[in-house]
Structure formats: structure tokens, C-alpha cells
């Protein structure tokens, strides 16, 4: 339980609602900043106007998945006002307060370090990334289906990278009957791809492996699909780049060659915000409980 735990939420999207709900179910005391248009009510949650005083008892500050913008703006789909994460709010936080964000930004890192506050980047955690790979892959399949006139079953798919997203994607494509070729650079990844009954290739050999490709999925956040690779793709091929912005594809050259190439960021929040929110809610609340235990606080139950 989170009885007696003070959690402040600043901004967010539909995913944040799942985190608020879960904190409310666990009996936390919740402050909502940037939620003036939110109609639903949750036990223990109060909408507040931010001022330094309200942060004085906060044990955890929860920011949106994207954190803040470079100028400190915190996006909120539930507010018609611009919210900027202010220096004096963080200054007022108790020393033990932990800041949770999906990803960090220089603005956030600088503020957290200025006030010596622990900053947790949820999307960097292996467990979150693996759970998130499920809606990401469903979104990638949706895009592939919408942008081709062939079935994925029987199609020739190339997946670049065998990280958290690449592995889920390669396995899912194989399960629905695609012919899956996976490019990686580490020997242990090539061995794992073979073990999964897929066709491995070293990234240095990419040109020969894309020649018969119907759909190329990139998960590597580095320029692994330059013009020299794109010239070897068949003209009907579709490229779906899942890697974080700016992706790993030369989009300008793909367009010039008439090859459809799509950069597809943020799929979990788009295709399955509820699931993506629940993934964050489960992890955040577990971390909040662990933080309390580490501080020697009880969970509100008398024993
Ligand atoms: P990950 O587990 O770190 O996997 C990244 C893969 O890329 C690894 O196989 C890594 O191989 C490889 N790699 C990295 N740099 C490389 C380079 N310079 N050359 C060759 N291989 C390289 O990451 P992930 O969780 O799978 O996420 C992959 C990307 O998708 C990230 O950019 C992430 O932000 C993004 N993402 C997008 C969505 C979406 O909705 N589109 C959702 C989740 C994640 P090594 O081990 O050899 O380095």
C-alpha cells in the first residue's frame, strides 16, 4: 500500500491516468498539476495550483513519459495552460523525493542534479522496455499491414537489431509466418537469431540481405540504412523505422528512390495507451513501495 505516501503528478497523457488510478487504489495522497480539464475523479487525488509550498511533503514527483521539453515545458493533454517545471518547485522538494520520468532531458537532469534529487528514467529500465516492446510491435505490425498489399505471412521481412524491440518483433513476425532475416553485429546475437530458427546476418552484409526484402524494420538508433543500402532494396519495399528520432534510415534518399519509409515513434502511447499506462503504473508503484521500505516507512497497515 501507499498509505501516507504523497505523490505529485505534473502533466502527461492518457498513460498517466493509469498511473494515477493505481496510486489511488493503493491509497496514496495525490496532487494533480496540469489536469484542470480532467473530468474523472480518483479517491485521494486533488487538483492543485502549483506553488513551492505544495511540494514540501512530496515523496515522489511523476512526470510524463517524454519528461520536459528543452525549455522546461511539461506537456499535458489535460490542461489548457502552459506548465513549466520551475526551479523553486524542485528546491522545495524534500531530499528523499524521487522524480520519475519516461525519459530525461538536459533541463530535467540539470535541475535534478542542482537539488541532488534522484531521477529515475523508466523507459531505460529493461523490464519497462521489454513490456513496452509488446505494444510497440503490435503498432509496427499495424503499420506494415496498412502500408502493404501483401500478407505478413509468407513475406520477406528484415529486422535490424536484436535488442528488446528487435527480439519481440522478430519472434512475432516468425510466429505469423513471415520469413525473417535479422541483422546484428554481436556474435551472441547472431547465435541467438539462429537459435530462434531465423536467418542471421552480420550488419556488414546488409546489402545482400535486403535485395528480396518486402518490409525492412529498423530498431537500431544509428544510421544503419544509408543510401548505399537503400539502392539494393526492391522498389516495392516498405521501410518502418522504429528507432528513436531521427531513426536510422536515410529518409531523403528513400523518398528520392520512391521507396516508402516511415518513422514510427511513440507507438505504445498511440496504439495501446491503456496497456502502456498500466506497464508504467505497475513499475512506478512497485518502485514507490520499495523506496518507502528502503526509508524504513511502513505501508499504512498496523501489524
Ligand atoms: P536496445 O535493447 O538497446 O536495442 C538496440 C539494438 O541496436 C541492439 O541490438 C544494439 O546492438 C543495436 N545497436 C545499437 N547501436 C548500434 C550500432 N551503432 N550499430 C549496430 N547495432 C547497434 O533498444 P530497444 O529497447 O530495442 O529500442 C530500440 C530503439 O527503438 C530505441 O531507439 C528506442 O528508443 C526505440 N523505441 C521505439 C519505440 C516506438 O514506438 N517506435 C518503442 C520503444 C523503443 P548491440 O548490443 O550490438 O549494441
Short mmCIF file of C-alpha atoms and ligand atoms in Angstrom, two decimals:
data_model
loop_
_atom_site.label_atom_id
_atom_site.label_comp_id
_atom_site.label_asym_id
_atom_site.label_seq_id
_atom_site.Cartn_x
_atom_site.Cartn_y
_atom_site.Cartn_z
CA UNK A 1 0.00 0.00 0.00
CA UNK A 2 0.99 3.63 -0.39
CA UNK A 3 -0.94 4.99 2.58
CA UNK A 4 0.67 8.25 3.70
CA UNK A 5 2.80 8.48 0.56
CA UNK A 6 2.49 11.88 -1.17
CA UNK A 7 2.73 11.69 -4.93
CA UNK A 8 2.62 14.74 -7.22
CA UNK A 9 1.81 14.34 -10.92
CA UNK A 10 2.69 17.08 -13.38
CA UNK A 11 1.12 16.74 -16.82
CA UNK A 12 1.02 13.75 -19.12
CA UNK A 13 -1.28 11.92 -21.47
CA UNK A 14 -3.72 9.01 -21.25
CA UNK A 15 -0.95 6.77 -19.90
CA UNK A 16 -0.61 8.92 -16.81
CA UNK A 17 -4.24 8.25 -15.89
CA UNK A 18 -3.39 4.58 -15.36
CA UNK A 19 -0.57 5.56 -13.01
CA UNK A 20 -2.86 7.94 -11.09
CA UNK A 21 -5.53 5.23 -10.83
CA UNK A 22 -3.08 2.68 -9.48
CA UNK A 23 -1.64 5.15 -6.92
CA UNK A 24 -5.19 5.98 -5.86
CA UNK A 25 -6.09 2.27 -5.50
CA UNK A 26 -3.02 1.88 -3.27
CA UNK A 27 -4.25 4.77 -1.06
CA UNK A 28 -1.59 7.36 -1.92
CA UNK A 29 -2.23 11.07 -1.34
CA UNK A 30 -2.14 12.56 -4.83
CA UNK A 31 -1.61 16.09 -6.09
CA UNK A 32 -2.51 16.76 -9.71
CA UNK A 33 -0.86 19.68 -11.50
CA UNK A 34 -1.89 20.39 -15.08
CA UNK A 35 -5.09 18.33 -15.00
CA UNK A 36 -7.74 21.07 -14.91
CA UNK A 37 -9.62 19.52 -17.84
CA UNK A 38 -9.60 16.02 -16.36
CA UNK A 39 -13.20 15.13 -15.57
CA UNK A 40 -12.78 11.82 -13.75
CA UNK A 41 -12.11 11.83 -10.05
CA UNK A 42 -9.91 9.45 -8.14
CA UNK A 43 -10.04 8.90 -4.36
CA UNK A 44 -7.18 10.70 -2.64
CA UNK A 45 -6.39 12.87 -5.68
CA UNK A 46 -6.73 16.67 -5.62
CA UNK A 47 -6.16 19.14 -8.45
CA UNK A 48 -3.89 21.91 -7.22
CA UNK A 49 -2.33 25.11 -8.49
CA UNK A 50 1.41 24.74 -8.18
CA UNK A 51 3.35 26.78 -5.63
CA UNK A 52 6.54 25.82 -3.78
CA UNK A 53 4.63 25.04 -0.53
CA UNK A 54 2.64 22.17 -2.05
CA UNK A 55 5.86 20.33 -2.90
CA UNK A 56 7.25 20.36 0.65
CA UNK A 57 5.79 16.97 1.63
CA UNK A 58 6.00 15.24 -1.74
CA UNK A 59 7.71 11.82 -1.69
CA UNK A 60 7.57 11.25 -5.45
CA UNK A 61 7.18 13.55 -8.43
CA UNK A 62 5.86 11.86 -11.55
CA UNK A 63 6.39 13.49 -14.94
CA UNK A 64 5.10 12.45 -18.37
CA UNK A 65 6.79 9.76 -20.45
CA UNK A 66 8.54 12.44 -22.52
CA UNK A 67 9.73 14.32 -19.41
CA UNK A 68 10.05 18.03 -20.11
CA UNK A 69 10.85 19.94 -23.26
CA UNK A 70 14.24 21.65 -23.51
CA UNK A 71 12.78 24.85 -22.06
CA UNK A 72 11.13 23.05 -19.13
CA UNK A 73 7.61 22.91 -20.57
CA UNK A 74 5.71 19.86 -19.34
CA UNK A 75 3.12 18.68 -21.83
CA UNK A 76 -0.34 17.89 -20.56
CA UNK A 77 -3.28 16.89 -22.71
CA UNK A 78 -5.47 17.59 -19.67
CA UNK A 79 -4.59 21.26 -19.35
CA UNK A 80 -5.23 24.37 -21.41
CA UNK A 81 -2.39 26.17 -19.64
CA UNK A 82 1.32 26.03 -20.31
CA UNK A 83 3.11 24.34 -17.44
CA UNK A 84 6.80 24.96 -16.89
CA UNK A 85 8.66 22.88 -14.34
CA UNK A 86 10.05 25.58 -12.06
CA UNK A 87 13.30 25.70 -10.21
CA UNK A 88 11.59 26.71 -6.96
CA UNK A 89 9.25 23.69 -7.05
CA UNK A 90 12.20 21.29 -7.09
CA UNK A 91 14.01 23.35 -4.48
CA UNK A 92 11.02 22.83 -2.15
CA UNK A 93 11.00 19.03 -2.51
CA UNK A 94 12.27 17.00 0.46
CA UNK A 95 15.74 15.44 -0.01
CA UNK A 96 14.32 11.92 -0.27
CA UNK A 97 11.86 12.78 -3.07
CA UNK A 98 12.36 10.76 -6.24
CA UNK A 99 11.49 12.13 -9.70
CA UNK A 100 10.08 9.59 -12.16
CA UNK A 101 10.05 10.33 -15.88
CA UNK A 102 9.84 8.18 -19.00
CA UNK A 103 12.93 9.77 -20.47
CA UNK A 104 15.20 12.52 -19.33
CA UNK A 105 16.15 15.84 -20.90
CA UNK A 106 19.13 18.11 -20.20
CA UNK A 107 16.74 20.58 -18.49
CA UNK A 108 15.48 17.90 -16.12
CA UNK A 109 18.89 16.41 -15.46
CA UNK A 110 20.33 19.82 -14.66
CA UNK A 111 17.52 20.62 -12.19
CA UNK A 112 17.63 17.21 -10.51
CA UNK A 113 21.38 17.41 -10.09
CA UNK A 114 21.20 21.02 -8.81
CA UNK A 115 18.95 19.87 -5.94
CA UNK A 116 20.58 16.44 -5.57
CA UNK A 117 17.34 14.62 -6.32
CA UNK A 118 17.19 11.04 -7.61
CA UNK A 119 15.89 10.91 -11.20
CA UNK A 120 14.51 7.60 -12.49
CA UNK A 121 14.16 7.18 -16.27
CA UNK A 122 11.53 4.49 -16.58
CA UNK A 123 11.99 3.74 -20.29
CA UNK A 124 15.66 2.93 -19.69
CA UNK A 125 14.73 0.06 -17.41
CA UNK A 126 14.98 -3.36 -19.01
CA UNK A 127 11.65 -4.55 -17.61
CA UNK A 128 9.75 -1.49 -18.88
CA UNK A 129 11.46 -1.70 -22.30
CA UNK A 130 10.59 -5.38 -22.66
CA UNK A 131 6.94 -4.91 -21.60
CA UNK A 132 6.74 -1.85 -23.89
CA UNK A 133 8.09 -3.86 -26.81
CA UNK A 134 4.73 -5.67 -26.95
CA UNK A 135 2.56 -2.64 -27.89
CA UNK A 136 5.47 -1.31 -30.00
CA UNK A 137 5.50 -4.47 -32.09
CA UNK A 138 1.71 -4.55 -32.40
CA UNK A 139 1.90 -0.97 -33.68
CA UNK A 140 4.66 -1.90 -36.15
CA UNK A 141 2.59 -4.81 -37.49
CA UNK A 142 -0.41 -2.50 -37.82
CA UNK A 143 1.67 -0.07 -39.89
CA UNK A 144 3.06 -2.89 -42.03
CA UNK A 145 -0.43 -4.22 -42.74
CA UNK A 146 -1.80 -0.75 -43.51
CA UNK A 147 1.03 0.08 -45.92
CA UNK A 148 1.39 -3.12 -47.94
CA UNK A 149 -0.83 -5.12 -50.26
CA UNK A 150 0.58 -8.50 -49.22
CA UNK A 151 0.11 -10.61 -46.12
CA UNK A 152 2.82 -10.62 -43.50
CA UNK A 153 2.55 -14.39 -43.66
CA UNK A 154 4.98 -15.50 -46.32
CA UNK A 155 6.54 -12.03 -46.66
CA UNK A 156 10.29 -11.46 -46.62
CA UNK A 157 10.99 -9.34 -43.54
CA UNK A 158 14.33 -7.91 -42.46
CA UNK A 159 14.71 -6.82 -38.85
CA UNK A 160 17.74 -4.77 -37.87
CA UNK A 161 18.85 -5.13 -34.24
CA UNK A 162 18.19 -7.83 -31.66
CA UNK A 163 17.57 -5.62 -28.63
CA UNK A 164 14.36 -5.51 -26.61
CA UNK A 165 12.19 -4.37 -29.55
CA UNK A 166 14.07 -6.31 -32.25
CA UNK A 167 13.72 -9.63 -30.45
CA UNK A 168 9.98 -9.25 -29.81
CA UNK A 169 9.45 -8.11 -33.40
CA UNK A 170 11.47 -10.92 -34.98
CA UNK A 171 9.74 -13.54 -32.85
CA UNK A 172 6.25 -12.15 -33.60
CA UNK A 173 6.88 -11.96 -37.36
CA UNK A 174 8.16 -15.55 -37.33
CA UNK A 175 5.07 -16.67 -35.38
CA UNK A 176 2.73 -15.28 -38.04
CA UNK A 177 4.58 -16.98 -40.85
CA UNK A 178 6.92 -14.31 -42.24
CA UNK A 179 10.39 -15.26 -43.50
CA UNK A 180 12.53 -13.37 -41.03
CA UNK A 181 16.13 -12.22 -41.56
CA UNK A 182 17.73 -10.46 -38.61
CA UNK A 183 20.83 -8.26 -38.81
CA UNK A 184 23.06 -7.76 -35.78
CA UNK A 185 26.73 -7.14 -35.04
CA UNK A 186 27.42 -9.25 -31.95
CA UNK A 187 28.30 -12.93 -32.26
CA UNK A 188 25.98 -13.84 -29.38
CA UNK A 189 23.10 -12.05 -31.11
CA UNK A 190 23.78 -13.93 -34.36
CA UNK A 191 23.79 -17.19 -32.37
CA UNK A 192 20.51 -16.28 -30.67
CA UNK A 193 18.89 -15.42 -34.02
CA UNK A 194 19.93 -18.86 -35.32
CA UNK A 195 18.59 -20.50 -32.15
CA UNK A 196 15.23 -18.75 -32.76
CA UNK A 197 15.08 -20.52 -36.18
CA UNK A 198 15.50 -17.19 -38.01
CA UNK A 199 18.17 -16.27 -40.55
CA UNK A 200 21.00 -14.24 -39.02
CA UNK A 201 23.32 -11.93 -40.91
CA UNK A 202 26.07 -9.59 -39.84
CA UNK A 203 25.19 -5.92 -40.37
CA UNK A 204 28.25 -5.63 -42.62
CA UNK A 205 26.42 -7.94 -45.07
CA UNK A 206 23.21 -5.93 -45.06
CA UNK A 207 23.32 -5.02 -48.78
CA UNK A 208 22.95 -8.61 -49.93
CA UNK A 209 20.24 -9.40 -47.35
CA UNK A 210 17.87 -6.57 -48.32
CA UNK A 211 17.69 -7.45 -52.03
CA UNK A 212 14.49 -9.51 -51.73
CA UNK A 213 13.02 -7.66 -48.80
CA UNK A 214 9.30 -6.79 -48.68
CA UNK A 215 9.44 -4.98 -45.33
CA UNK A 216 12.51 -3.68 -43.55
CA UNK A 217 12.07 -2.91 -39.85
CA UNK A 218 14.86 -0.94 -38.20
CA UNK A 219 15.26 -0.91 -34.42
CA UNK A 220 18.86 0.40 -34.31
CA UNK A 221 19.22 4.05 -33.27
CA UNK A 222 22.12 4.67 -35.61
CA UNK A 223 22.46 5.33 -39.36
CA UNK A 224 22.34 1.68 -40.46
CA UNK A 225 20.15 2.20 -43.55
CA UNK A 226 22.03 4.79 -45.62
CA UNK A 227 21.59 5.45 -49.35
CA UNK A 228 24.11 2.67 -50.20
CA UNK A 229 21.76 0.14 -48.57
CA UNK A 230 18.53 1.63 -49.92
CA UNK A 231 19.73 1.27 -53.54
CA UNK A 232 19.71 -2.51 -53.01
CA UNK A 233 16.08 -2.67 -51.84
CA UNK A 234 13.38 -3.71 -54.34
CA UNK A 235 11.23 -0.73 -55.36
CA UNK A 236 8.10 -2.18 -53.68
CA UNK A 237 9.81 -2.50 -50.28
CA UNK A 238 8.42 -0.73 -47.22
CA UNK A 239 10.71 0.60 -44.51
CA UNK A 240 9.41 1.02 -40.95
CA UNK A 241 11.89 2.75 -38.68
CA UNK A 242 11.15 2.17 -35.01
CA UNK A 243 14.38 3.63 -33.67
CA UNK A 244 14.16 6.83 -31.66
CA UNK A 245 14.18 10.11 -33.56
CA UNK A 246 15.84 10.72 -36.06
CA UNK A 247 15.85 6.96 -36.75
CA UNK A 248 18.46 5.02 -38.70
CA UNK A 249 17.23 5.50 -42.27
CA UNK A 250 18.18 8.00 -44.97
CA UNK A 251 14.59 9.14 -45.48
CA UNK A 252 15.55 11.72 -48.08
CA UNK A 253 17.15 9.13 -50.31
CA UNK A 254 14.32 6.62 -49.77
CA UNK A 255 11.84 9.23 -50.97
CA UNK A 256 14.04 10.04 -53.96
CA UNK A 257 14.06 6.34 -54.89
CA UNK A 258 10.28 6.12 -54.46
CA UNK A 259 10.55 3.76 -51.50
CA UNK A 260 8.04 4.32 -48.75
CA UNK A 261 9.87 4.86 -45.46
CA UNK A 262 8.02 5.64 -42.24
CA UNK A 263 9.46 6.83 -38.95
CA UNK A 264 7.20 5.46 -36.24
CA UNK A 265 7.95 6.90 -32.80
CA UNK A 266 5.85 6.51 -29.65
CA UNK A 267 3.81 3.51 -30.80
CA UNK A 268 2.83 2.21 -27.32
CA UNK A 269 1.17 5.52 -26.44
CA UNK A 270 -0.59 5.59 -29.82
CA UNK A 271 -1.82 2.04 -30.27
CA UNK A 272 -2.32 0.96 -26.67
CA UNK A 273 -2.22 3.89 -24.23
CA UNK A 274 -4.06 1.93 -21.56
CA UNK A 275 -1.65 -1.01 -21.70
CA UNK A 276 1.33 1.33 -21.93
CA UNK A 277 -0.03 3.24 -18.90
CA UNK A 278 -0.55 0.04 -16.92
CA UNK A 279 3.04 -1.03 -17.63
CA UNK A 280 4.26 2.26 -16.14
CA UNK A 281 1.74 2.13 -13.29
CA UNK A 282 2.87 -1.33 -12.16
CA UNK A 283 6.54 -0.45 -12.27
CA UNK A 284 6.19 3.01 -10.68
CA UNK A 285 4.05 1.81 -7.78
CA UNK A 286 6.40 -1.10 -7.13
CA UNK A 287 9.33 1.35 -7.06
CA UNK A 288 7.42 3.69 -4.72
CA UNK A 289 6.79 0.79 -2.32
CA UNK A 290 10.47 -0.22 -2.47
CA UNK A 291 11.58 3.38 -1.83
CA UNK A 292 9.37 3.54 1.25
CA UNK A 293 10.71 0.25 2.53
CA UNK A 294 14.27 1.48 1.98
CA UNK A 295 13.43 4.59 4.06
CA UNK A 296 12.04 2.32 6.79
CA UNK A 297 8.48 3.63 6.41
CA UNK A 298 5.58 1.22 6.79
CA UNK A 299 2.80 0.83 4.27
CA UNK A 300 -0.02 2.12 6.46
CA UNK A 301 -1.03 -1.25 7.92
CA UNK A 302 -0.80 -1.76 11.68
CA UNK A 303 0.91 -5.06 12.45
P1 LIG B 1 18.00 -1.92 -27.27
O1 LIG B 1 17.51 -3.06 -26.47
O2 LIG B 1 19.10 -1.11 -26.73
O3 LIG B 1 18.40 -2.49 -28.71
C1 LIG B 1 19.10 -1.71 -29.64
C2 LIG B 1 19.76 -2.63 -30.63
O4 LIG B 1 20.50 -1.81 -31.52
C3 LIG B 1 20.73 -3.62 -30.03
O5 LIG B 1 20.58 -4.83 -30.69
C4 LIG B 1 22.11 -2.99 -30.33
O6 LIG B 1 23.09 -3.95 -30.55
C5 LIG B 1 21.83 -2.31 -31.63
N1 LIG B 1 22.73 -1.18 -31.88
C6 LIG B 1 22.80 -0.02 -31.20
N2 LIG B 1 23.69 0.79 -31.79
C7 LIG B 1 24.20 0.12 -32.86
C8 LIG B 1 25.13 0.45 -33.86
N3 LIG B 1 25.77 1.63 -33.88
N4 LIG B 1 25.39 -0.48 -34.82
C9 LIG B 1 24.77 -1.66 -34.79
N5 LIG B 1 23.87 -2.03 -33.87
C10 LIG B 1 23.58 -1.14 -32.91
O7 LIG B 1 16.85 -0.90 -27.57
P2 LIG B 1 15.30 -1.25 -27.74
O8 LIG B 1 14.63 -1.14 -26.43
O9 LIG B 1 15.17 -2.49 -28.54
O10 LIG B 1 14.83 0.01 -28.60
C11 LIG B 1 15.32 0.15 -29.91
C12 LIG B 1 15.00 1.54 -30.42
O11 LIG B 1 13.60 1.66 -30.54
C13 LIG B 1 15.44 2.67 -29.49
O12 LIG B 1 15.86 3.75 -30.28
C14 LIG B 1 14.16 3.01 -28.73
O13 LIG B 1 14.17 4.35 -28.27
C15 LIG B 1 13.15 2.80 -29.81
N6 LIG B 1 11.79 2.51 -29.36
C16 LIG B 1 10.83 2.94 -30.19
C17 LIG B 1 9.52 2.66 -29.90
C18 LIG B 1 8.47 3.13 -30.87
O14 LIG B 1 7.31 3.25 -30.51
N7 LIG B 1 8.84 3.37 -32.11
C19 LIG B 1 9.16 1.97 -28.73
C20 LIG B 1 10.19 1.52 -27.91
C21 LIG B 1 11.52 1.79 -28.24
P3 LIG B 1 24.42 -4.04 -29.66
O15 LIG B 1 24.04 -4.80 -28.45
O16 LIG B 1 25.35 -4.71 -30.58
O17 LIG B 1 24.81 -2.60 -29.33
#
